[in-house]
């Protein structure tokens, strides 16, 4: 892959707590064809807006924030910039970052698309949790965590790859043990 590939982004959030668990660096890419009614980020839909920078410089920018070890790639539609987002995820994963990727596509469709566009497979391979599917207003609920509507799935990609079937992500519960002195 070409390390000098450019990425078109809508914006970034260096300290997000809503795009996955814990403190995360969120990258919102620019451009999305899904046009979901009620889209949370309609300004990110145009493929011409936003700003363009190299993936390399974005990785440097992310690493400058020493507090964050997890990154979310959202949008816009990351899989409409597959080479750039795959390279971003690959470089960060190489350095031990956890990666969540949001998409309006369904995982099964992305798998099929990856046969024609290998970068889609690379982005999937470097993603820990994939939040898939379009936003559906009729299925919107404020009770849902890390997703806008109930049709969207939080997919544990490591287990999905291992078991060759879609496995839902589940948050590791913090086990609170009582100190011996109590
Ligand atoms: S996939 Fe996301 S960014 Fe794209 S239109 Fe739907 S809600 Fe908006």
PDB file of C-alpha atoms and ligand atoms in Angstrom:
ATOM      1  CA  UNK A   1       0.000   0.000   0.000  1.00  0.00           C
ATOM      2  CA  UNK A   2       1.039   3.576  -0.666  1.00  0.00           C
ATOM      3  CA  UNK A   3       1.862   5.388   2.584  1.00  0.00           C
ATOM      4  CA  UNK A   4       1.431   8.807   0.918  1.00  0.00           C
ATOM      5  CA  UNK A   5      -2.229   8.281   0.030  1.00  0.00           C
ATOM      6  CA  UNK A   6      -4.536  11.236   0.752  1.00  0.00           C
ATOM      7  CA  UNK A   7      -7.705  11.180   2.834  1.00  0.00           C
ATOM      8  CA  UNK A   8     -10.635  13.617   2.639  1.00  0.00           C
ATOM      9  CA  UNK A   9     -11.949  14.348   6.099  1.00  0.00           C
ATOM     10  CA  UNK A  10     -14.929  16.216   7.516  1.00  0.00           C
ATOM     11  CA  UNK A  11     -13.224  16.645  10.876  1.00  0.00           C
ATOM     12  CA  UNK A  12     -11.654  14.992  13.883  1.00  0.00           C
ATOM     13  CA  UNK A  13     -12.354  14.779  17.608  1.00  0.00           C
ATOM     14  CA  UNK A  14      -9.305  14.185  19.760  1.00  0.00           C
ATOM     15  CA  UNK A  15     -11.273  13.213  22.845  1.00  0.00           C
ATOM     16  CA  UNK A  16     -14.470  11.426  21.847  1.00  0.00           C
ATOM     17  CA  UNK A  17     -16.371   9.325  24.404  1.00  0.00           C
ATOM     18  CA  UNK A  18     -19.379   8.506  22.208  1.00  0.00           C
ATOM     19  CA  UNK A  19     -17.825   6.742  19.200  1.00  0.00           C
ATOM     20  CA  UNK A  20     -16.906   3.544  21.023  1.00  0.00           C
ATOM     21  CA  UNK A  21     -15.780   2.680  24.547  1.00  0.00           C
ATOM     22  CA  UNK A  22     -13.319   4.827  26.464  1.00  0.00           C
ATOM     23  CA  UNK A  23     -11.475   7.893  25.287  1.00  0.00           C
ATOM     24  CA  UNK A  24     -10.955   7.726  21.534  1.00  0.00           C
ATOM     25  CA  UNK A  25      -9.612   9.788  18.659  1.00  0.00           C
ATOM     26  CA  UNK A  26     -12.427   9.994  16.103  1.00  0.00           C
ATOM     27  CA  UNK A  27     -11.802  10.646  12.417  1.00  0.00           C
ATOM     28  CA  UNK A  28     -14.897  11.653  10.417  1.00  0.00           C
ATOM     29  CA  UNK A  29     -14.270  11.169   6.733  1.00  0.00           C
ATOM     30  CA  UNK A  30     -15.956  13.349   4.102  1.00  0.00           C
ATOM     31  CA  UNK A  31     -18.320  11.858   1.521  1.00  0.00           C
ATOM     32  CA  UNK A  32     -21.183   9.411   1.853  1.00  0.00           C
ATOM     33  CA  UNK A  33     -23.643   8.124  -0.752  1.00  0.00           C
ATOM     34  CA  UNK A  34     -26.093   6.469   1.628  1.00  0.00           C
ATOM     35  CA  UNK A  35     -28.129   9.645   2.207  1.00  0.00           C
ATOM     36  CA  UNK A  36     -29.929   8.228   5.274  1.00  0.00           C
ATOM     37  CA  UNK A  37     -32.931  10.407   6.212  1.00  0.00           C
ATOM     38  CA  UNK A  38     -32.152  11.945   9.593  1.00  0.00           C
ATOM     39  CA  UNK A  39     -28.374  11.550   9.102  1.00  0.00           C
ATOM     40  CA  UNK A  40     -26.530  12.817  12.182  1.00  0.00           C
ATOM     41  CA  UNK A  41     -23.877  14.428  10.028  1.00  0.00           C
ATOM     42  CA  UNK A  42     -25.432  15.658   6.717  1.00  0.00           C
ATOM     43  CA  UNK A  43     -22.580  18.112   6.054  1.00  0.00           C
ATOM     44  CA  UNK A  44     -20.277  15.115   5.729  1.00  0.00           C
ATOM     45  CA  UNK A  45     -22.207  13.641   2.766  1.00  0.00           C
ATOM     46  CA  UNK A  46     -20.750  15.744  -0.073  1.00  0.00           C
ATOM     47  CA  UNK A  47     -17.746  14.107  -1.721  1.00  0.00           C
ATOM     48  CA  UNK A  48     -16.303  17.547  -2.491  1.00  0.00           C
ATOM     49  CA  UNK A  49     -16.320  19.187   0.954  1.00  0.00           C
ATOM     50  CA  UNK A  50     -14.034  18.842   3.906  1.00  0.00           C
ATOM     51  CA  UNK A  51     -10.263  19.021   3.757  1.00  0.00           C
ATOM     52  CA  UNK A  52      -7.656  16.770   2.207  1.00  0.00           C
ATOM     53  CA  UNK A  53      -4.477  15.699   3.935  1.00  0.00           C
ATOM     54  CA  UNK A  54      -2.099  12.781   3.737  1.00  0.00           C
ATOM     55  CA  UNK A  55      -2.803   9.708   5.810  1.00  0.00           C
ATOM     56  CA  UNK A  56       0.763   9.971   7.041  1.00  0.00           C
ATOM     57  CA  UNK A  57       0.176  13.445   8.510  1.00  0.00           C
ATOM     58  CA  UNK A  58      -3.099  12.332  10.090  1.00  0.00           C
ATOM     59  CA  UNK A  59      -1.342   9.418  11.775  1.00  0.00           C
ATOM     60  CA  UNK A  60       1.297  11.813  13.161  1.00  0.00           C
ATOM     61  CA  UNK A  61      -1.496  14.107  14.418  1.00  0.00           C
ATOM     62  CA  UNK A  62      -3.199  11.200  16.192  1.00  0.00           C
ATOM     63  CA  UNK A  63       0.026   9.942  17.762  1.00  0.00           C
ATOM     64  CA  UNK A  64       0.761  13.420  19.137  1.00  0.00           C
ATOM     65  CA  UNK A  65      -2.119  12.804  21.529  1.00  0.00           C
ATOM     66  CA  UNK A  66      -0.385  10.525  24.015  1.00  0.00           C
ATOM     67  CA  UNK A  67      -3.551   9.881  26.041  1.00  0.00           C
ATOM     68  CA  UNK A  68      -5.491   8.110  23.314  1.00  0.00           C
ATOM     69  CA  UNK A  69      -4.850   4.529  22.203  1.00  0.00           C
ATOM     70  CA  UNK A  70      -8.079   3.850  20.362  1.00  0.00           C
ATOM     71  CA  UNK A  71      -9.299   5.359  17.122  1.00  0.00           C
ATOM     72  CA  UNK A  72     -12.727   5.414  15.501  1.00  0.00           C
ATOM     73  CA  UNK A  73     -13.064   5.901  11.762  1.00  0.00           C
ATOM     74  CA  UNK A  74     -16.520   7.240  11.014  1.00  0.00           C
ATOM     75  CA  UNK A  75     -18.132   9.563   8.556  1.00  0.00           C
ATOM     76  CA  UNK A  76     -19.216  10.117   6.014  1.00  0.00           C
ATOM     77  CA  UNK A  77     -18.547   6.639   4.655  1.00  0.00           C
ATOM     78  CA  UNK A  78     -15.068   5.199   5.340  1.00  0.00           C
ATOM     79  CA  UNK A  79     -15.532   2.416   2.772  1.00  0.00           C
ATOM     80  CA  UNK A  80     -15.970   5.003   0.002  1.00  0.00           C
ATOM     81  CA  UNK A  81     -12.317   5.931   0.625  1.00  0.00           C
ATOM     82  CA  UNK A  82     -11.104   2.362   1.052  1.00  0.00           C
ATOM     83  CA  UNK A  83      -7.420   2.854   0.203  1.00  0.00           C
ATOM     84  CA  UNK A  84      -7.018   5.850   2.519  1.00  0.00           C
ATOM     85  CA  UNK A  85      -8.982   4.379   5.423  1.00  0.00           C
ATOM     86  CA  UNK A  86      -7.323   0.981   5.052  1.00  0.00           C
ATOM     87  CA  UNK A  87      -3.904   2.631   5.186  1.00  0.00           C
ATOM     88  CA  UNK A  88      -4.921   4.730   8.197  1.00  0.00           C
ATOM     89  CA  UNK A  89      -6.199   1.664  10.066  1.00  0.00           C
ATOM     90  CA  UNK A  90      -3.198  -0.448   9.031  1.00  0.00           C
ATOM     91  CA  UNK A  91      -0.607   2.100  10.238  1.00  0.00           C
ATOM     92  CA  UNK A  92      -2.405   2.645  13.536  1.00  0.00           C
ATOM     93  CA  UNK A  93      -2.965  -1.079  14.149  1.00  0.00           C
ATOM     94  CA  UNK A  94       0.730  -1.676  13.540  1.00  0.00           C
ATOM     95  CA  UNK A  95       1.369   0.644  16.502  1.00  0.00           C
ATOM     96  CA  UNK A  96      -1.121  -1.134  18.748  1.00  0.00           C
ATOM     97  CA  UNK A  97      -4.149   1.146  18.413  1.00  0.00           C
ATOM     98  CA  UNK A  98      -7.639  -0.321  18.712  1.00  0.00           C
ATOM     99  CA  UNK A  99      -9.804   0.477  15.698  1.00  0.00           C
ATOM    100  CA  UNK A 100     -13.573   0.861  15.419  1.00  0.00           C
ATOM    101  CA  UNK A 101     -15.017   1.563  11.976  1.00  0.00           C
ATOM    102  CA  UNK A 102     -18.524   2.830  11.243  1.00  0.00           C
ATOM    103  CA  UNK A 103     -20.189   2.139   7.905  1.00  0.00           C
ATOM    104  CA  UNK A 104     -23.559   2.531   6.241  1.00  0.00           C
ATOM    105  CA  UNK A 105     -22.910  -0.698   4.312  1.00  0.00           C
ATOM    106  CA  UNK A 106     -23.685  -4.112   5.700  1.00  0.00           C
ATOM    107  CA  UNK A 107     -20.777  -6.370   6.563  1.00  0.00           C
ATOM    108  CA  UNK A 108     -21.877  -9.099   4.134  1.00  0.00           C
ATOM    109  CA  UNK A 109     -21.959  -6.557   1.280  1.00  0.00           C
ATOM    110  CA  UNK A 110     -18.506  -5.274   2.207  1.00  0.00           C
ATOM    111  CA  UNK A 111     -17.172  -8.843   2.091  1.00  0.00           C
ATOM    112  CA  UNK A 112     -18.524  -9.224  -1.445  1.00  0.00           C
ATOM    113  CA  UNK A 113     -17.161  -5.802  -2.452  1.00  0.00           C
ATOM    114  CA  UNK A 114     -13.716  -6.720  -1.105  1.00  0.00           C
ATOM    115  CA  UNK A 115     -13.358  -9.313  -3.877  1.00  0.00           C
ATOM    116  CA  UNK A 116     -13.230  -6.419  -6.379  1.00  0.00           C
ATOM    117  CA  UNK A 117     -11.600  -3.822  -4.121  1.00  0.00           C
ATOM    118  CA  UNK A 118      -8.884  -5.400  -1.944  1.00  0.00           C
ATOM    119  CA  UNK A 119      -8.517  -2.260   0.231  1.00  0.00           C
ATOM    120  CA  UNK A 120     -11.992  -2.942   1.627  1.00  0.00           C
ATOM    121  CA  UNK A 121     -10.696  -6.278   2.900  1.00  0.00           C
ATOM    122  CA  UNK A 122      -7.631  -4.578   4.384  1.00  0.00           C
ATOM    123  CA  UNK A 123      -9.818  -2.084   6.252  1.00  0.00           C
ATOM    124  CA  UNK A 124     -12.004  -4.920   7.559  1.00  0.00           C
ATOM    125  CA  UNK A 125      -8.900  -6.903   8.583  1.00  0.00           C
ATOM    126  CA  UNK A 126      -7.582  -3.935  10.572  1.00  0.00           C
ATOM    127  CA  UNK A 127     -10.886  -3.199  12.299  1.00  0.00           C
ATOM    128  CA  UNK A 128     -11.625  -4.542  15.801  1.00  0.00           C
ATOM    129  CA  UNK A 129     -15.284  -3.570  15.863  1.00  0.00           C
ATOM    130  CA  UNK A 130     -17.390  -2.753  12.812  1.00  0.00           C
ATOM    131  CA  UNK A 131     -20.616  -0.799  13.372  1.00  0.00           C
ATOM    132  CA  UNK A 132     -22.562  -1.569  10.214  1.00  0.00           C
ATOM    133  CA  UNK A 133     -25.754  -0.620   8.419  1.00  0.00           C
ATOM    134  CA  UNK A 134     -27.456   2.663   7.524  1.00  0.00           C
ATOM    135  CA  UNK A 135     -29.140   4.896  10.069  1.00  0.00           C
ATOM    136  CA  UNK A 136     -32.885   4.103  10.025  1.00  0.00           C
ATOM    137  CA  UNK A 137     -34.977   6.838  11.604  1.00  0.00           C
ATOM    138  CA  UNK A 138     -37.874   4.476  12.470  1.00  0.00           C
ATOM    139  CA  UNK A 139     -35.416   2.359  14.462  1.00  0.00           C
ATOM    140  CA  UNK A 140     -33.736   5.245  16.243  1.00  0.00           C
ATOM    141  CA  UNK A 141     -33.364   4.973  20.010  1.00  0.00           C
ATOM    142  CA  UNK A 142     -31.457   7.155  22.436  1.00  0.00           C
ATOM    143  CA  UNK A 143     -31.057   4.074  24.652  1.00  0.00           C
ATOM    144  CA  UNK A 144     -28.678   2.443  22.186  1.00  0.00           C
ATOM    145  CA  UNK A 145     -24.987   2.686  22.894  1.00  0.00           C
ATOM    146  CA  UNK A 146     -22.520   3.577  20.155  1.00  0.00           C
ATOM    147  CA  UNK A 147     -25.148   3.369  17.386  1.00  0.00           C
ATOM    148  CA  UNK A 148     -28.107   5.435  16.280  1.00  0.00           C
ATOM    149  CA  UNK A 149     -30.677   2.819  15.241  1.00  0.00           C
ATOM    150  CA  UNK A 150     -31.357  -0.751  16.294  1.00  0.00           C
ATOM    151  CA  UNK A 151     -30.692  -2.257  12.830  1.00  0.00           C
ATOM    152  CA  UNK A 152     -27.022  -1.319  13.171  1.00  0.00           C
ATOM    153  CA  UNK A 153     -24.770  -4.079  14.490  1.00  0.00           C
ATOM    154  CA  UNK A 154     -21.653  -3.887  16.633  1.00  0.00           C
ATOM    155  CA  UNK A 155     -19.582  -6.690  15.153  1.00  0.00           C
ATOM    156  CA  UNK A 156     -16.596  -8.213  16.922  1.00  0.00           C
ATOM    157  CA  UNK A 157     -14.343  -8.608  13.897  1.00  0.00           C
ATOM    158  CA  UNK A 158     -11.711 -10.830  15.520  1.00  0.00           C
ATOM    159  CA  UNK A 159     -14.282 -13.389  16.632  1.00  0.00           C
ATOM    160  CA  UNK A 160     -16.166 -13.025  13.351  1.00  0.00           C
ATOM    161  CA  UNK A 161     -12.988 -13.853  11.408  1.00  0.00           C
ATOM    162  CA  UNK A 162     -12.152 -16.776  13.722  1.00  0.00           C
ATOM    163  CA  UNK A 163     -15.636 -18.282  13.697  1.00  0.00           C
ATOM    164  CA  UNK A 164     -16.532 -17.377  10.114  1.00  0.00           C
ATOM    165  CA  UNK A 165     -19.914 -16.025  11.217  1.00  0.00           C
ATOM    166  CA  UNK A 166     -21.057 -12.631  12.475  1.00  0.00           C
ATOM    167  CA  UNK A 167     -20.348 -12.370  16.215  1.00  0.00           C
ATOM    168  CA  UNK A 168     -21.752  -9.427  18.164  1.00  0.00           C
ATOM    169  CA  UNK A 169     -19.314  -7.325  20.172  1.00  0.00           C
ATOM    170  CA  UNK A 170     -19.860  -7.369  23.901  1.00  0.00           C
ATOM    171  CA  UNK A 171     -18.232  -5.000  26.305  1.00  0.00           C
ATOM    172  CA  UNK A 172     -15.872  -6.687  28.720  1.00  0.00           C
ATOM    173  CA  UNK A 173     -17.429  -6.166  32.124  1.00  0.00           C
ATOM    174  CA  UNK A 174     -15.194  -4.683  34.771  1.00  0.00           C
ATOM    175  CA  UNK A 175     -14.992  -7.149  37.614  1.00  0.00           C
ATOM    176  CA  UNK A 176     -14.928  -5.276  40.895  1.00  0.00           C
ATOM    177  CA  UNK A 177     -13.427  -7.388  43.650  1.00  0.00           C
ATOM    178  CA  UNK A 178     -13.609  -6.432  47.274  1.00  0.00           C
ATOM    179  CA  UNK A 179     -10.147  -5.743  48.823  1.00  0.00           C
ATOM    180  CA  UNK A 180      -9.081  -8.484  51.281  1.00  0.00           C
ATOM    181  CA  UNK A 181      -9.002  -5.956  54.143  1.00  0.00           C
ATOM    182  CA  UNK A 182     -12.800  -5.286  53.880  1.00  0.00           C
TER     183      UNK A 182
HETATM  184  S1  LIG B   1     -24.220   6.333   6.533  1.00  0.00           S
HETATM  185 FE1  LIG B   1     -23.934   7.752   8.245  1.00  0.00          FE
HETATM  186  S2  LIG B   1     -22.980   9.581   7.323  1.00  0.00           S
HETATM  187 FE2  LIG B   1     -23.850   8.358   5.653  1.00  0.00          FE
HETATM  188  S3  LIG B   1     -25.880   9.260   5.318  1.00  0.00           S
HETATM  189 FE3  LIG B   1     -26.120   7.500   6.717  1.00  0.00          FE
HETATM  190  S4  LIG B   1     -26.017   8.404   8.784  1.00  0.00           S
HETATM  191 FE4  LIG B   1     -25.201   9.926   7.346  1.00  0.00          FE
END
